[in-house]
PDB file of C-alpha atoms in Angstrom:
ATOM      1  CA  UNK G   1     -31.960  21.138 -19.119  1.00  0.00           C
ATOM      2  CA  UNK G   2     -29.681  23.578 -17.301  1.00  0.00           C
ATOM      3  CA  UNK G   3     -25.913  23.079 -17.334  1.00  0.00           C
ATOM      4  CA  UNK G   4     -25.864  22.665 -13.539  1.00  0.00           C
ATOM      5  CA  UNK G   5     -28.462  19.886 -13.633  1.00  0.00           C
ATOM      6  CA  UNK G   6     -26.746  18.170 -16.580  1.00  0.00           C
ATOM      7  CA  UNK G   7     -23.364  18.226 -14.816  1.00  0.00           C
ATOM      8  CA  UNK G   8     -24.782  16.926 -11.540  1.00  0.00           C
ATOM      9  CA  UNK G   9     -26.354  13.882 -13.197  1.00  0.00           C
ATOM     10  CA  UNK G  10     -23.247  12.988 -15.221  1.00  0.00           C
ATOM     11  CA  UNK G  11     -20.666  13.551 -12.474  1.00  0.00           C
ATOM     12  CA  UNK G  12     -19.261  10.323 -11.044  1.00  0.00           C
ATOM     13  CA  UNK G  13     -16.549   9.604  -8.532  1.00  0.00           C
ATOM     14  CA  UNK G  14     -13.325   8.539 -10.269  1.00  0.00           C
ATOM     15  CA  UNK G  15     -11.690   6.827  -7.277  1.00  0.00           C
ATOM     16  CA  UNK G  16     -12.724   5.249  -4.000  1.00  0.00           C
ATOM     17  CA  UNK G  17     -11.732   6.803  -0.683  1.00  0.00           C
ATOM     18  CA  UNK G  18      -8.009   6.927   0.024  1.00  0.00           C
ATOM     19  CA  UNK G  19      -6.774   4.055   2.203  1.00  0.00           C
ATOM     20  CA  UNK G  20      -3.756   4.718   4.433  1.00  0.00           C
ATOM     21  CA  UNK G  21      -1.128   2.084   3.596  1.00  0.00           C
ATOM     22  CA  UNK G  22       1.204   0.501   6.134  1.00  0.00           C
ATOM     23  CA  UNK G  23       3.159  -2.547   4.956  1.00  0.00           C
ATOM     24  CA  UNK G  24       3.158  -3.975   8.479  1.00  0.00           C
ATOM     25  CA  UNK G  25      -0.662  -3.904   8.716  1.00  0.00           C
ATOM     26  CA  UNK G  26      -2.161  -6.547   6.411  1.00  0.00           C
ATOM     27  CA  UNK G  27      -5.637  -4.974   6.666  1.00  0.00           C
ATOM     28  CA  UNK G  28      -4.325  -1.865   4.823  1.00  0.00           C
ATOM     29  CA  UNK G  29      -3.212  -3.845   1.764  1.00  0.00           C
ATOM     30  CA  UNK G  30      -5.389  -4.199  -1.367  1.00  0.00           C
ATOM     31  CA  UNK G  31      -7.114  -7.584  -1.589  1.00  0.00           C
ATOM     32  CA  UNK G  32      -6.969  -8.079  -5.371  1.00  0.00           C
ATOM     33  CA  UNK G  33      -4.402  -7.878  -8.164  1.00  0.00           C
ATOM     34  CA  UNK G  34      -4.751  -4.714 -10.243  1.00  0.00           C
ATOM     35  CA  UNK G  35      -3.834  -1.104 -10.890  1.00  0.00           C
ATOM     36  CA  UNK G  36      -4.449   1.417  -8.120  1.00  0.00           C
ATOM     37  CA  UNK G  37      -3.996   5.144  -7.752  1.00  0.00           C
ATOM     38  CA  UNK G  38      -1.300   5.672  -5.134  1.00  0.00           C
ATOM     39  CA  UNK G  39       0.138   8.624  -3.251  1.00  0.00           C
ATOM     40  CA  UNK G  40       3.818   8.379  -2.367  1.00  0.00           C
ATOM     41  CA  UNK G  41       5.654   9.782   0.636  1.00  0.00           C
ATOM     42  CA  UNK G  42       6.938  12.674  -1.530  1.00  0.00           C
ATOM     43  CA  UNK G  43       3.355  13.617  -2.494  1.00  0.00           C
ATOM     44  CA  UNK G  44       3.470  12.341  -6.077  1.00  0.00           C
ATOM     45  CA  UNK G  45       0.337  10.564  -7.290  1.00  0.00           C
ATOM     46  CA  UNK G  46       0.339   7.924 -10.038  1.00  0.00           C
ATOM     47  CA  UNK G  47      -0.896   4.466 -11.019  1.00  0.00           C
ATOM     48  CA  UNK G  48       0.783   1.450  -9.495  1.00  0.00           C
ATOM     49  CA  UNK G  49       0.272  -2.294  -9.807  1.00  0.00           C
ATOM     50  CA  UNK G  50      -0.504  -4.438  -6.773  1.00  0.00           C
ATOM     51  CA  UNK G  51       0.630  -7.966  -7.725  1.00  0.00           C
ATOM     52  CA  UNK G  52      -1.221  -9.744  -4.931  1.00  0.00           C
ATOM     53  CA  UNK G  53       1.661  -9.703  -2.486  1.00  0.00           C
ATOM     54  CA  UNK G  54       3.239  -6.273  -2.923  1.00  0.00           C
ATOM     55  CA  UNK G  55       3.541  -3.161  -5.054  1.00  0.00           C
ATOM     56  CA  UNK G  56       5.610  -3.100  -8.226  1.00  0.00           C
ATOM     57  CA  UNK G  57       7.180   0.090  -6.777  1.00  0.00           C
ATOM     58  CA  UNK G  58       9.000   0.243  -3.442  1.00  0.00           C
ATOM     59  CA  UNK G  59       6.251  -0.213  -0.838  1.00  0.00           C
ATOM     60  CA  UNK G  60       8.184   1.895   1.685  1.00  0.00           C
ATOM     61  CA  UNK G  61       7.398   4.974  -0.423  1.00  0.00           C
ATOM     62  CA  UNK G  62       3.640   4.420  -0.700  1.00  0.00           C
ATOM     63  CA  UNK G  63       1.423   6.134   1.900  1.00  0.00           C
ATOM     64  CA  UNK G  64      -2.112   5.895   0.419  1.00  0.00           C
ATOM     65  CA  UNK G  65      -3.932   3.962  -2.303  1.00  0.00           C
ATOM     66  CA  UNK G  66      -7.371   4.159  -3.920  1.00  0.00           C
ATOM     67  CA  UNK G  67      -9.402   2.006  -6.296  1.00  0.00           C
ATOM     68  CA  UNK G  68      -9.985   3.512  -9.743  1.00  0.00           C
ATOM     69  CA  UNK G  69     -13.705   3.454 -10.550  1.00  0.00           C
ATOM     70  CA  UNK G  70     -14.537   2.976 -14.267  1.00  0.00           C
ATOM     71  CA  UNK G  71     -17.082   5.500 -15.644  1.00  0.00           C
ATOM     72  CA  UNK G  72     -19.487   2.786 -16.858  1.00  0.00           C
ATOM     73  CA  UNK G  73     -19.985   1.193 -13.481  1.00  0.00           C
TER      74      UNK G  73
END
């Protein structure tokens, strides 16, 4: 099996699409408790916990979030 074919069959997406976050728009909030990949206003990207009603970090700084997709899914 060629390296290209092997890589294409084992490559999986690590995160869902980025969702633009606006605290004032409920439809942009995650629906479940858990850890999410977030992008802050200053461009830094890291994991953050959504506790069901808000972020553990200051929600005014968060601009985008994405679901982390486990590799065995």
